[in-house]
Structure formats: structure tokens, C-alpha cells
Coordinates of C-alpha atoms and ligand atoms in Angstrom, one line a residue:
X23 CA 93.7 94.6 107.3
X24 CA 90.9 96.6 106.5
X25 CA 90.9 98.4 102.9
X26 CA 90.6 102.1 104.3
X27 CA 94.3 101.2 106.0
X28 CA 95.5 99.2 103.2
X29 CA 94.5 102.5 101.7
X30 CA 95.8 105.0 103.8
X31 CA 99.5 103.3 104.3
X32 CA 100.0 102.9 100.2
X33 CA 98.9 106.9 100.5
X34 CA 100.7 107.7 102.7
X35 CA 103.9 105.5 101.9
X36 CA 104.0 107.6 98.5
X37 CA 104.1 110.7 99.9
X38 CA 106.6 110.4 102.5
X39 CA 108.8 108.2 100.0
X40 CA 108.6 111.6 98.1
X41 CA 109.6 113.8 101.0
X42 CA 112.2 111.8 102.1
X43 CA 113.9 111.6 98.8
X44 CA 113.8 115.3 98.3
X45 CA 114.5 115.7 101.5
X46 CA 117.9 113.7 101.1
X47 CA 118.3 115.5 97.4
X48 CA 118.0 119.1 99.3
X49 CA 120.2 118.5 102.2
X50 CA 122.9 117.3 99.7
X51 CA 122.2 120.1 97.8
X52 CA 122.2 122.3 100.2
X53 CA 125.8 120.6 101.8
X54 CA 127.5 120.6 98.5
X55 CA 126.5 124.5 98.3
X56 CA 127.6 125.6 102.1
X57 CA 130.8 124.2 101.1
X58 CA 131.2 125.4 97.4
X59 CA 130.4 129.3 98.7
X60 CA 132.9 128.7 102.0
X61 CA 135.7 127.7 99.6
X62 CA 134.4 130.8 97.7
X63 CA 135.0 133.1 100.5
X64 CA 138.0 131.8 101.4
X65 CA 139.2 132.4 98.3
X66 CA 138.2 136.2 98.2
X67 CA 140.0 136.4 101.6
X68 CA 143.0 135.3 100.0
X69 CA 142.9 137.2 97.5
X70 CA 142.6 140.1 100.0
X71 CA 145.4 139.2 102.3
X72 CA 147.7 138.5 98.9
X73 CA 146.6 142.1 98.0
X74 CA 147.1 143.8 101.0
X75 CA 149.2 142.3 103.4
X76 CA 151.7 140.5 101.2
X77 CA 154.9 142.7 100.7
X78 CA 157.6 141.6 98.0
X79 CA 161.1 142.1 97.1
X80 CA 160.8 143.9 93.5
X81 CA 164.2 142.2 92.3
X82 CA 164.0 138.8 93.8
X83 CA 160.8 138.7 93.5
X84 CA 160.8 137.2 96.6
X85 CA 157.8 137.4 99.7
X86 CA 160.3 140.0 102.2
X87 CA 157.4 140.8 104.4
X88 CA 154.1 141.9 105.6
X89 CA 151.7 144.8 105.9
X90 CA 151.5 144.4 109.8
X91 CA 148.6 146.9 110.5
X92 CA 146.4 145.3 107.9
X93 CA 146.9 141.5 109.8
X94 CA 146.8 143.0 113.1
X95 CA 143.5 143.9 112.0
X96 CA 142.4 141.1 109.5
X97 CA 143.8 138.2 111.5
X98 CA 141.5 139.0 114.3
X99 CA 138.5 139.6 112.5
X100 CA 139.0 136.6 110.4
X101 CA 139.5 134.8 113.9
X102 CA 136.3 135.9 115.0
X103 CA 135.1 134.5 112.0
X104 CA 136.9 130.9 112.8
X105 CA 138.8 131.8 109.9
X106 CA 142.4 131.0 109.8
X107 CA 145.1 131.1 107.4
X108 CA 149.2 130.6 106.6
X109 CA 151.2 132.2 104.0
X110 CA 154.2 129.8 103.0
X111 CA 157.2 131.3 100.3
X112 CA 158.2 129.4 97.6
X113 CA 160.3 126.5 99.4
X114 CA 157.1 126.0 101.5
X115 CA 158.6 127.4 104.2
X116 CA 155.4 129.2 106.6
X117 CA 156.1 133.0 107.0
X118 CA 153.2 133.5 108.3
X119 CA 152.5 133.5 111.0
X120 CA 155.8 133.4 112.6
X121 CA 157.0 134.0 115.8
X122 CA 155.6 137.3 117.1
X123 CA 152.0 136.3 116.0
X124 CA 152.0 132.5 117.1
X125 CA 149.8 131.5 119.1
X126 CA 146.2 131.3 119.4
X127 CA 144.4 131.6 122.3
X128 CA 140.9 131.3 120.6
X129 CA 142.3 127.5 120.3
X130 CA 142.3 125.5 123.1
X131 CA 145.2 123.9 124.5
X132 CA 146.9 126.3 122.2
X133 CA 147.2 124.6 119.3
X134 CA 148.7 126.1 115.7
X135 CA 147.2 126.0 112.5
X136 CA 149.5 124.2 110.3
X137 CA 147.9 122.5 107.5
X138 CA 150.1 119.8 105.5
X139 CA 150.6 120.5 102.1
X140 CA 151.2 117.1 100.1
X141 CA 154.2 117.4 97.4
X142 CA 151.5 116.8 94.7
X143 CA 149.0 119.5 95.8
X144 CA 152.3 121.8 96.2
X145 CA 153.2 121.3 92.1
X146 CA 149.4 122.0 91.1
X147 CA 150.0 125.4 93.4
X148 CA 153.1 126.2 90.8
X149 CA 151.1 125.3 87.7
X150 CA 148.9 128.1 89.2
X151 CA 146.0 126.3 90.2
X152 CA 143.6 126.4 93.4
X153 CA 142.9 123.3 95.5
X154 CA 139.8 123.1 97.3
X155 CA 140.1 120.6 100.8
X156 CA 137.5 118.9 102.4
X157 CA 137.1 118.8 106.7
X158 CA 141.0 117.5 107.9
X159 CA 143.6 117.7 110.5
X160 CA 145.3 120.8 110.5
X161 CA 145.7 122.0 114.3
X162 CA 149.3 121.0 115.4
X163 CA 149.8 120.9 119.5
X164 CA 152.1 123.4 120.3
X165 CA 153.3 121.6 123.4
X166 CA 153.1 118.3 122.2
X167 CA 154.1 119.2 118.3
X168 CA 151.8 116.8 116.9
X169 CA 148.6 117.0 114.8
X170 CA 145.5 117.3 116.9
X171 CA 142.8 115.4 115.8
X172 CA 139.0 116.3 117.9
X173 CA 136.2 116.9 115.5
X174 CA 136.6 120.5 116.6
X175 CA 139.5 121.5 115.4
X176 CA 138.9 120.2 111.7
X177 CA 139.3 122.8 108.7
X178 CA 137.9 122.8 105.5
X179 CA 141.0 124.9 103.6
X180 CA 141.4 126.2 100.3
X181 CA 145.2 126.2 99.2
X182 CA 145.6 129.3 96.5
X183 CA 148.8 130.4 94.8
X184 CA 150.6 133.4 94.9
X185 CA 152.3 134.4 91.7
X186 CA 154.9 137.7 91.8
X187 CA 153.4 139.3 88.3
X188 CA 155.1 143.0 87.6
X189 CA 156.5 144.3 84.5
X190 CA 156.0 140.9 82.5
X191 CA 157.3 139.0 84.9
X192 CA 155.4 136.1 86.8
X193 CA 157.0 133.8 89.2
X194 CA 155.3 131.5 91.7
X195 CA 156.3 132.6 94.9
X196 CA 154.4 130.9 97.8
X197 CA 150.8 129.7 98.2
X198 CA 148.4 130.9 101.2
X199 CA 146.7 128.3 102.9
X200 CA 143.4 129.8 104.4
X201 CA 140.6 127.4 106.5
X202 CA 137.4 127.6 108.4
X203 CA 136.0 125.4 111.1
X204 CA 134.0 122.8 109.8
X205 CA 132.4 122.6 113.2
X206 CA 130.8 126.2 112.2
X207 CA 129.5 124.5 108.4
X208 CA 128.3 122.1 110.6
X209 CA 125.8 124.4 112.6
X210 CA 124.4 125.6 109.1
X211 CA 124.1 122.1 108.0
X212 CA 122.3 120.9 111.9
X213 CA 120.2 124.5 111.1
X214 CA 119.1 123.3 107.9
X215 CA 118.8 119.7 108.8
X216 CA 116.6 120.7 111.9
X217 CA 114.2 122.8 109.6
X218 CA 114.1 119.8 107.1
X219 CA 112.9 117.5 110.3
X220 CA 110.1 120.0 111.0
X221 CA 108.8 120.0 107.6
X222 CA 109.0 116.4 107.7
X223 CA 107.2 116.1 110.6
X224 CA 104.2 118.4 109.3
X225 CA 104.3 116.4 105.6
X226 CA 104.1 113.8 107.7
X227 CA 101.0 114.7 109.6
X228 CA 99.5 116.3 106.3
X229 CA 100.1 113.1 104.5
X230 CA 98.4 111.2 107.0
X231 CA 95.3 113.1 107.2
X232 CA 95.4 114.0 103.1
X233 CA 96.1 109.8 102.8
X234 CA 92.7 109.7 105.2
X235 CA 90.6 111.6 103.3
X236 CA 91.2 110.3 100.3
X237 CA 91.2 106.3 101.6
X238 CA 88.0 107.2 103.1
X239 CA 86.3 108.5 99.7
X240 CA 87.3 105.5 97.8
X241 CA 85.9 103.4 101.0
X242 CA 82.9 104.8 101.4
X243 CA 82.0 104.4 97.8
X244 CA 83.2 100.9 98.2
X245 CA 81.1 100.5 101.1
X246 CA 77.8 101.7 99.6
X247 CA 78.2 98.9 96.8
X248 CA 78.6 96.6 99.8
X249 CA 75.7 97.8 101.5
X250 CA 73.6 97.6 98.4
X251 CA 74.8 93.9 98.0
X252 CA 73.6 92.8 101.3
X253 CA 70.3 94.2 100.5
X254 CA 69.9 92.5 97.4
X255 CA 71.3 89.5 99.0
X256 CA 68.2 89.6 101.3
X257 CA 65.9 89.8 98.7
X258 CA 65.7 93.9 98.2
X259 CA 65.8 94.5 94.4
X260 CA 64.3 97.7 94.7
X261 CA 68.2 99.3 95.0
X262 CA 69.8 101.6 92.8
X263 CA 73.9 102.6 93.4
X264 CA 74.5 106.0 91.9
X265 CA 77.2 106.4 89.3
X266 CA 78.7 109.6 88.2
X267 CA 80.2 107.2 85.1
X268 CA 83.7 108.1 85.9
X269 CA 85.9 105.7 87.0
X270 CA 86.1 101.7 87.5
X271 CA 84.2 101.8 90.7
X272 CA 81.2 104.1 88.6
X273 CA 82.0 101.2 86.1
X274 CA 81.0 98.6 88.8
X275 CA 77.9 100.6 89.7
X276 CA 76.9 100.5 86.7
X277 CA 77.2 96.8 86.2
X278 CA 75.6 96.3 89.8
X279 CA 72.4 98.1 89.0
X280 CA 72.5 96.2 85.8
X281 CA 72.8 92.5 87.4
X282 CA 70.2 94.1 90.0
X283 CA 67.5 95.0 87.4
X284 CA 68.0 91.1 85.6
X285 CA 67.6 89.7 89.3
X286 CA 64.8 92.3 89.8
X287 CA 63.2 90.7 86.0
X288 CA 64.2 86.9 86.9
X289 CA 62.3 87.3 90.4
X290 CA 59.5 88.9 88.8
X291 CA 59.7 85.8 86.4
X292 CA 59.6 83.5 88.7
X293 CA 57.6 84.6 91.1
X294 CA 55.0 84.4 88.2
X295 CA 55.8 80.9 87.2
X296 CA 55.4 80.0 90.8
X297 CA 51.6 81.3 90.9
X298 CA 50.7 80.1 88.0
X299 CA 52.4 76.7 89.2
X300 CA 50.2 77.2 92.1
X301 CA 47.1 77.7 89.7
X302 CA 47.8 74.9 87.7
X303 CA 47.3 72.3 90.3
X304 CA 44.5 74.4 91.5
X305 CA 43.1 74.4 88.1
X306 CA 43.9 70.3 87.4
X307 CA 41.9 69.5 90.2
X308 CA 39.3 71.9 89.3
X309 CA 38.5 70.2 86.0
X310 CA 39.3 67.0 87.4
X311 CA 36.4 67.4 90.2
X312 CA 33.9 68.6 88.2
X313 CA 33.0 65.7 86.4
X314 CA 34.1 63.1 88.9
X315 CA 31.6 64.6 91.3
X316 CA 28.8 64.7 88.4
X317 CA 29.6 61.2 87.9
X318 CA 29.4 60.0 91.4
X319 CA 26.6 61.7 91.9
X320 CA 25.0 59.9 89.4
X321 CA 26.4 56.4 90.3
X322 CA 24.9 56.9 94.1
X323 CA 21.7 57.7 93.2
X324 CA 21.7 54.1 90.2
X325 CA 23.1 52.5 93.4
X326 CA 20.3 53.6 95.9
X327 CA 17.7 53.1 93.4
X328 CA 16.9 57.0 93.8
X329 CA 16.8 57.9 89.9
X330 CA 13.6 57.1 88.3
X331 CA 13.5 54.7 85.1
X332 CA 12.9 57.2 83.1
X333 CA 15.7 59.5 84.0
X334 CA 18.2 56.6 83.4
X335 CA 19.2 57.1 80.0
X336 CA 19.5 60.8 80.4
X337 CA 21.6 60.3 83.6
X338 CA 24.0 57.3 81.7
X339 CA 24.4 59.8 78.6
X340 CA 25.1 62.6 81.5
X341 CA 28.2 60.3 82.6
X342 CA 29.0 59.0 79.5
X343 CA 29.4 63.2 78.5
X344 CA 31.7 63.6 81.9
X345 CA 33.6 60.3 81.0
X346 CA 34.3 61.5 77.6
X347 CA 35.1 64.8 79.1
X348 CA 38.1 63.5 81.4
X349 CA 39.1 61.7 79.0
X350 CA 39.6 64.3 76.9
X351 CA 41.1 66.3 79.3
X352 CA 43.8 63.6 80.1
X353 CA 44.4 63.1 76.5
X354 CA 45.4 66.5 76.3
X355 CA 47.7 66.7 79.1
X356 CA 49.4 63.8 78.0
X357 CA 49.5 65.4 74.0
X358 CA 51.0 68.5 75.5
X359 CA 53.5 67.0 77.3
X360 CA 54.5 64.9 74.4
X361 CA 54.4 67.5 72.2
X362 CA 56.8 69.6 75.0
X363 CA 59.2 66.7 75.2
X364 CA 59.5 66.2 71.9
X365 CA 58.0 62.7 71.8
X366 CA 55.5 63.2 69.0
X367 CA 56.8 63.1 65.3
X368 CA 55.5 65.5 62.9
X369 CA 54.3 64.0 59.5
X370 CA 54.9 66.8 57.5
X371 CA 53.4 67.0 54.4
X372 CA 52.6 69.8 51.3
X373 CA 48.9 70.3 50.7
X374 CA 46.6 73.2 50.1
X375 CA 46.2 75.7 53.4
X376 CA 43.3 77.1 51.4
X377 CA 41.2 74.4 51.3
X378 CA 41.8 73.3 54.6
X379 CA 41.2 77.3 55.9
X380 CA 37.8 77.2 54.1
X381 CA 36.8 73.4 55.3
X382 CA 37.2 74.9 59.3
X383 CA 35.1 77.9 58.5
X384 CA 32.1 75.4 57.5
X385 CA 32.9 73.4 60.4
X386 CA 33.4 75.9 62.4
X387 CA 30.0 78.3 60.9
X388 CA 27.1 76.7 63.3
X389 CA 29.1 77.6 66.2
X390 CA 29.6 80.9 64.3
X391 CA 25.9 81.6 64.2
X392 CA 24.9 80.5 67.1
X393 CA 27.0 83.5 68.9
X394 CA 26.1 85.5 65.9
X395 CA 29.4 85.7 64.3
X396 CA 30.5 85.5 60.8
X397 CA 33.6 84.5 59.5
X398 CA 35.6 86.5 56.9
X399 CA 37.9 84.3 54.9
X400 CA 40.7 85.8 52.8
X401 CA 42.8 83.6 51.3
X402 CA 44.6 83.0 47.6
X403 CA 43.4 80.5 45.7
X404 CA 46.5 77.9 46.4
X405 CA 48.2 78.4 49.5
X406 CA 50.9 75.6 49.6
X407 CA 51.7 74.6 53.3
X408 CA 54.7 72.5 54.7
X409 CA 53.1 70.7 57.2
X410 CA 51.3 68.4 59.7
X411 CA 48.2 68.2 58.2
X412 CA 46.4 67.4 61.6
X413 CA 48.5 69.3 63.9
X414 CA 47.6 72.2 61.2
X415 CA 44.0 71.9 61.6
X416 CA 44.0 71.4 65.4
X417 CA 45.9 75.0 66.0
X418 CA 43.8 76.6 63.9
X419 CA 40.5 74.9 64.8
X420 CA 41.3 75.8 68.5
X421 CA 42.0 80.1 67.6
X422 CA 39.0 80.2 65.2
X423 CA 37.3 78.2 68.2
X424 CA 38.7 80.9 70.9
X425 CA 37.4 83.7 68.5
X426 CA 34.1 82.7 68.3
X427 CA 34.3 81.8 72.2
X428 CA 35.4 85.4 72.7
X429 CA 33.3 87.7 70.4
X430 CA 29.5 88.1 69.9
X431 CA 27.7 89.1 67.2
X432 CA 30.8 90.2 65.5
X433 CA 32.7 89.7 61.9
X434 CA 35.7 87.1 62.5
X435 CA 38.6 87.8 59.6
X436 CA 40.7 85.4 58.8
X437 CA 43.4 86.2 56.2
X438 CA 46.4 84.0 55.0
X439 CA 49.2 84.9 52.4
X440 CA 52.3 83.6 51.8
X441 CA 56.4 85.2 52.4
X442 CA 59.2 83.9 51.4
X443 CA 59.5 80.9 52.6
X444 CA 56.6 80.8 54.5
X445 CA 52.8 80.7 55.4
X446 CA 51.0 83.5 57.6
X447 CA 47.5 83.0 58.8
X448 CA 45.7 85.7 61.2
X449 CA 42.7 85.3 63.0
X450 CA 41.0 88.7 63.8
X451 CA 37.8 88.7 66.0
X452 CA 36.4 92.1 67.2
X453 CA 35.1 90.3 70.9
X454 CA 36.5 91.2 74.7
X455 CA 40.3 91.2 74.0
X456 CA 43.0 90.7 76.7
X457 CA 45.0 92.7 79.1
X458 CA 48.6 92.8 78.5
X459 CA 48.7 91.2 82.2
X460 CA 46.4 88.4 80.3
X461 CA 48.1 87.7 77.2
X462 CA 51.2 87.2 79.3
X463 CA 49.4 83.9 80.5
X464 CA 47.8 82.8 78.0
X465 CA 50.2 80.1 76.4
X466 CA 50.2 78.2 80.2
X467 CA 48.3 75.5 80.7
X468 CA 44.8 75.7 82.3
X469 CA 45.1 79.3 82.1
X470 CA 41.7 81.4 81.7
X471 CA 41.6 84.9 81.7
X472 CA 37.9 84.7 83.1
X473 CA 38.1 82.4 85.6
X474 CA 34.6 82.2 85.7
X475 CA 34.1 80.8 82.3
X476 CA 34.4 77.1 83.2
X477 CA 32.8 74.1 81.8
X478 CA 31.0 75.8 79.1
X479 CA 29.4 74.4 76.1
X480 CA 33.0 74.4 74.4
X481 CA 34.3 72.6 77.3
X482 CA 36.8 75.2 78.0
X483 CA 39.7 74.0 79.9
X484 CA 42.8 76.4 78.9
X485 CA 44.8 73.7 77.5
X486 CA 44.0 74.5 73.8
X487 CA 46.6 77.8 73.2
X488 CA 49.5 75.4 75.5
X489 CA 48.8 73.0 73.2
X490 CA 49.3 75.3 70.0
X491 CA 51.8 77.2 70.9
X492 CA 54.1 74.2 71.3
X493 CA 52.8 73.1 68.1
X494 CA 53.7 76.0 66.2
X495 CA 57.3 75.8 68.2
X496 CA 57.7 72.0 67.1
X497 CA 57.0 73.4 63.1
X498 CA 59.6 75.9 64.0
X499 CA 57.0 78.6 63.0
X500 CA 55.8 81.5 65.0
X501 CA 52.7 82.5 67.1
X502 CA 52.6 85.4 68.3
X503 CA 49.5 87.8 69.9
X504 CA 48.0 91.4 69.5
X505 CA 44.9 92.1 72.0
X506 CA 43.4 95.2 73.2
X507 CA 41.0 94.5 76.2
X508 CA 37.6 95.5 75.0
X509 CA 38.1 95.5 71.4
X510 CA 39.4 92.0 70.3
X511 CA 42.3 90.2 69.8
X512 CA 44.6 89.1 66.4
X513 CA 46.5 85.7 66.5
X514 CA 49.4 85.7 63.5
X515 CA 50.8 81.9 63.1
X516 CA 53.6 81.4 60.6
X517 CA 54.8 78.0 59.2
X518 CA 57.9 78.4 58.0
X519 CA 58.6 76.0 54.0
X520 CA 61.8 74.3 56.2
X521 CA 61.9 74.9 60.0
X522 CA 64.4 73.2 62.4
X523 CA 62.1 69.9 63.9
X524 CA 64.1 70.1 66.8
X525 CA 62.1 69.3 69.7
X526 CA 61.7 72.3 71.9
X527 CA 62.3 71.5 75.5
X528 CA 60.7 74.4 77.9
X529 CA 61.4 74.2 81.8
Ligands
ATP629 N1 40.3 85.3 70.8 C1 40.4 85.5 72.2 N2 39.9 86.6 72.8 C2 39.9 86.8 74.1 N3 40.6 86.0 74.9 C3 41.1 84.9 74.4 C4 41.1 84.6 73.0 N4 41.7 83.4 72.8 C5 42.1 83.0 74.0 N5 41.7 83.8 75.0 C6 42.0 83.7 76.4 O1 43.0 82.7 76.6 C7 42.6 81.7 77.4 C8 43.2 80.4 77.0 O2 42.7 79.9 75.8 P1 42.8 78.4 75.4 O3 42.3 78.2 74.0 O4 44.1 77.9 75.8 O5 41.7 77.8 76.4 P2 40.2 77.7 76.4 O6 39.7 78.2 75.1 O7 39.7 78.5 77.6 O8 40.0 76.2 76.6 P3 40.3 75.0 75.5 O9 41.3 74.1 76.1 O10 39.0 74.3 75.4 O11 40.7 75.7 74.3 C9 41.1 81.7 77.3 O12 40.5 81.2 78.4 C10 40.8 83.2 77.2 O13 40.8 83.8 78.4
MG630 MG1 40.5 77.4 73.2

């Protein structure tokens, strides 16, 4: 079933639970009270008729008679009223009516009133007290002399005493037994019970429509989180649900646009890793081509006889150069991926980072010069390192390398201290800088930020900062990167005293 009905019958089950059940309290209610206020009136009449029409013998204190005008009268007005009554004397004997007034022609088939008074309700009458009778028999055929039982003819009576009280005395002398027609309780009761259908009827039809509005605002939120699935299922992470941060389906927004902005990151991510994938092949072969076509060239022309003798030499040290190149280049796609996987051991050792750091910069000064560059070294006079000792020198050979690569004519600081519990090195230059889009890339293989620069006198091939990185990883030290395009760029490499030699497994 779909959730707006699910929806709309839970609504709408709730509120017509609710009008039924205070629809069943009222008409109880209001039953209980129709006959509470007829037993009241009856009571009032008969307290009338025992004040007016009830006559009584001062010394027996017995009932001798009646106040004929005031019956003539009340007896037919109460009649009109369905109301009828009988007045018994103290051996429950009915004087009233008796002969000259029996007979009712407002009753069909003539029947009498004559309610039965049990023995036990006749001894609560002596002890004075009123007794209150729900709907029963108490029409008696007059032809047939028998009790005449059709829902018409049922009374609800009230039985009152009548107690002679004068000068002191008080003697119970009779009771009056006065009734109504529950048939004419009845028409209040259908009255009210046809008014409670109505209302009923119209809850009803409000409930339905009220249970409709408000299954089809829970829905249609429902449904917009549904709809913003399916786009994001079909690739769409541009989406955004709103959330007014109210309730648990705000709560859910919340937590879609959440997953969608991590899917929006991961896709980003990968989509990234997927050009530069792309780029890496591109770039393998790249390198890989360069020399192999040098080399062949060479070999075709020693094998047609087309290089002169005297070009030989040059052309064999030409291959020998390309030869040493891929090799190179092979070596260091297999020490990355070593280094990646974990396969290489560290030899850690302790020795002096500040000899070392001032050993690189006189290695490292021709190149310097030649692209006018000086280095600016900054060190303490001991700098203890826990280390590789050649895996030490290689990262930092390669960023003073990059530095010099990247800067002209420019001062090249490099500064080391120590923490805590560990060595920091920068390497400053003052050259061309990165892009954030660049530094992003840099720690990938092959990756050049000008792709121009290929195959230059430092035989660039974009593996040295893959290769350092995991380096640094594998000391479990830090290298991390702070370029501005156009103004130069500052590597910071820490190696931690103790670091975890876990290997670290990227991919
Ligand atoms: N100090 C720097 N200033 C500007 N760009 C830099 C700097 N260091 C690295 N880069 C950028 O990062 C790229 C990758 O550097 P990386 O050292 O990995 O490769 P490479 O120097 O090009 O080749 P090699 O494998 O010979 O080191 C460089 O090509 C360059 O674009
Ligand atoms: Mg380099």
C-alpha cells in the first residue's frame, strides 16, 4: 500500500476512534440524563397530585378521597403528556383511578395502567423512600385482564410515598405510582442519536480530508528525498534537499546532503585518480619512447653504415647516455613500488643531519651556479638524525635538486632544527611556485607541472617527489608543501627520533 494511504487510514483511524468513543460516552450520557430529569418530573407531579388532589381523613389518617376538579383537569393534561399515574392506600389497594375514571381511550385496545408493585419495593415505600423504575410492563388488558407487553405500552415509573404528616403525626398511608411512555424517551434519544450520526458523518468527511492533508505533507517531503536519491543515483551530485532542522525527516535531509557532499568529494577524487591514471601510462610511455627511439635511431644508421667513423663514438656514448637513462628510469619504478609495498627495509641509523645537509649543498653548488642560485644553509652544529642514511640523502638531494630546477638566479634557504622528538628540514627556493591545482599532483608518479619540461639536463621524469614522499611515509615522518605560483615553493620534511616502520600500503 502506498505510504500516503498507509498514512491517511492511521490518520484517519485516530480520529474516528476518537469520535466514536465520545460519541458512545455522550449518547450514554445524554440517556442516563433524559431518564434521571423524567424520574425528576415525575416526581414533581407527584408531589403535585399528593398536594392537591389527595384528600384525607384527619382521624384515621386514612386517603377518604379526591379533589375531582383538579384530576379532571390534571389527568388529562398529564395524558396528553403520555403521563400516567395510580394512587394506591396503605393495603395497596389502587384508589385511583377507580371505576368512574377507568378507562383510557388514548390506549389502544383499552388497556389500564396498573403497574406491579413487588412486596420489597412496597416496604422501601413505608421506610419513606422513592424508587426509581426502568422501561416495564405496566398496561393490563382490560378485556383480557392480563399484562400487555408491545414496546409501546412500556413505562418508565417512579413509585413515591405518601406519608399523612399533621400535628406531629406521620403515618404512611399509600404510595402513588406515576409513569411515562418510554416510547416518547425514546424519540429524544432517536433525536439525539440522529444528530450524533450527522456529526459523525461530517467528522468523518473532515477526518478524511484533514488525514489527506496532512499524509500528503509528510509524503511529499518524503518524496522529494526520493527524488533527490534517484538523481544522485544517476550520477547528479549537484543536489541539495532543504531542511528546516525540525524533525526526523529534516534530520534525514540533513544526513542526505551530507552523504551527497562525501559522494560529491569521492567522485571528484576519483575522477582525478582516473586522469592521472590516464596520464601515467601516457607519461610511461613517454619516457619510455624517448630514448628507445634515440637508440634505434642510432642502431639503424651503425647498421646501414650511414654514421661516419668519426661520429661513432659520439653516437655509442649518445646510446650508452639513453641506455643508462632507462635504466634509470626502470630502477626507479621498481624502488617506488618497493618502497610502496613495503618491500625495502630501512637501515636506520643515528648520525649527524648537519654534516650530511652541508655535504649536499657542495654537491649540489655547481648545479647551483650554473642557474645562478645560491644555497643558504642554516643548521646547528649537531643535528642528530634517526635514520636511513641513504634514503636520507636521496629525499633531500631530490627537493634541493627540484629547487634549483625551479628557481633562477635566486637564494635557496635551507634550515633544519630539531623538536621533540624529531628533525625538521625546509627547503625554501624563491623560483615559479605551484598552483594549488599543481601541488595536489605533485606526490603522483610522472607528474610534471610543466609538461613541457621533459628530458632536460636533470633528466626530469616526475618520479623523484613519488619516490620521497613514500620515503618520508616509510620513516613515519612528514612531508608536507607550501607554494605560491610565481613566488616559490617551501618543502618541510620531519623525521620523527621513533616512527612506526610499518609499511604504508596506498591504493
Ligand atoms: N621547488 C619546486 N618548485 C616548483 N615546482 C616544483 C618544485 N618541486 C617540484 N615541483 C613540481 O613537481 C613536479 C614533480 O617533481 P619531481 O621531483 O617528482 O619530478 P621531477 O623533478 O620533474 O623529475 P625527477 O624524477 O627527475 O625528480 C615537478 O615536475 C614540478 O612541476
Ligand atoms: Mg625532482
Amino acid at each position: 500500500m502506498k505510504l500516503i494511504y498507509q498514512q491517511m487510514l492511521s490518520f484517519f483511524a485516530v480520529i474516528i476512534t476518537v469520535v466514536v468513543v465520545l460519541g458512545f460516552a455522550f449518547i450514554r450520557t445524554t440517556k442516563t440524563m433524559i431518564y434521571q430529569n423524567s424520574w425528576q418530573q415525575l416526581q414533581q407531579y407527584a408531589a403535585s397530585i399528593e398536594k392537591e388532589a389527595i384528600r384525607y381523613n384527619t382521624k384515621t389518617h386514612q386517603v377518604v378521597g379526591f379533589n375531582q376538579q383538579f384530576l379532571n383537569d390534571g389527568t388529562v393534561i398529564l395524558r396528553d403528556q403520555h403521563i400516567h399515574f395510580s394512587v394506591y392506600d396503605a393495603n395497596k389497594k389502587v384508589v385511583y383511578p377507580n371505576s368512574t375514571v377507568i378507562g383510557d381511550a388514548a390506549v389502544p385496545g383499552g388497556s389500564i395502567y396498573d403497574p406491579h408493585i413487588s412486596v420489597g419495593d412496597w416496604k422501601k415505600l413505608k421506610q419513606n423512600k422513592t424508587i426509581t423504575q426502568s422501561p416495564h410492563v405496566t398496561f393490563r388488558s382490560r378485556r383480557h385482564d392480563r399484562p400487555v407487553n408491545t414496546p409501546a405500552l412500556r413505562t418508565i415509573d417512579v413509585l413515591v410515598p405518601l406519608f399523612y404528616k399533621n400535628n406531629g403525626v406521620r403515618k404512611f398511608v399509600g404510595a402513588i405510582s406515576i409513569g411515562s411512555f418510554e416510547q416518547t424517551l425514546q424519540a429524544n434519544e432517536q433525536q439525539i442519536e440522529n444528530n450524533l450520526f450527522i456529526a459523525l458523518l461530517v467528522s468523518g468527511v473532515a477526518a478524511l480530508l484533514l488525514s489527506y492533508i496532512l499524509a500528503r505533507y509528510s509524503v511529499r517531503r518524503i518524496n522529494r528525498l526520493r527524488h533527490a536519491t534517484h538523481s544522485v543515483a544517476s550520477g547528479d551530485f549537484n543536489i541539495h534537499v532543504e531542511s528546516n532542522h525540525k524533525d526526523e525527516i529534516d534530520d534525514l535531509a540533513d544526513d542526505f546532503n551530507g552523504m551527497v557532499s562525501s559522494l560529491r568529494a569521492s567522485d571528484e577524487e576519483i575522477k582525478r585518480q582516473e586522469k592521472r591514471r590516464r596520464e601515467f601510462m601516457a607519461d610511461a610511455a613517454h619516457e619510455m619512447r624517448t630514448p628507445l627511439t634515440t637508440i634505434n635511431g642510432i642502431l639503424e644508421g651503425l647498421a646501414y653504415d650511414a654514421i661516419p667513423e668519426e661520429d661513432k663514438a659520439h653516437s655509442i656514448e649518445l646510446m650508452q647516455n639513453e641506455t643508462k637513462r632507462l635504466i634509470r628510469l626502470v630502477n626507479e619504478n621498481l624502488d617506488y613500488e618497493k618502497i610502496r609495498t613495503g618491500q625495502i627495509a630501512l637501515n636506520k641509523t643515528n648520525f649527524d643531519g648537519s654534516t650530511v645537509l652541508h655535504n649536499l649543498v657542495e654537491q649540489l653548488d655547481k648545479k647551483a651556479a650554473a642557474a645562478e642560485d645560491q644555497f643558504k644553509l642554516t643548521v646547528p652544529e649537531e643535528l642528530p638524525v634517526w635514520a636511513d642514511y641513504d634514503r636520507f640523502v636521496q629525499v633531500l638531494f631530490n627537493i634541493m635538486q627540484n629547487a634549483i630546477q625551479f628557481s633562477q638566479d635566486n637564494v635557496i634557504e635551507v634550515t633544519a632544527h630539531r623538536t621533540d622528538h624529531a628533525v625538521e628540514i625546509a627547503v625554501q627556493d624563491h623560483g615559479i611556485g605551484m598552483t594549488p591545482e599543481q601541488v595536489k599532483n605533485i606526490w603522483e608518479r610522472y607528474y610534471k607541472a610543466d609538461a613541457s619540461r621533459k628530458n632536460t639536463k636533470y633528466g626530469e621524469s616526475g618520479l623523484g617527489l613519488a619516490i620521497s614522499h613514500q620515503l618520508v611515509q616509510q620513516h613515519g615522518g612528514t612531508i608536507k608543501v607550501d607554494s605560491v605560483a610565481g613566488e616559490g615553493t617551501c618543502f618541510t620534511i620531519t623525521f620523527p627520533d621513533s616512527g612506526f616502520d610499518k609499511p604504508i600500503v596506498e591504493d
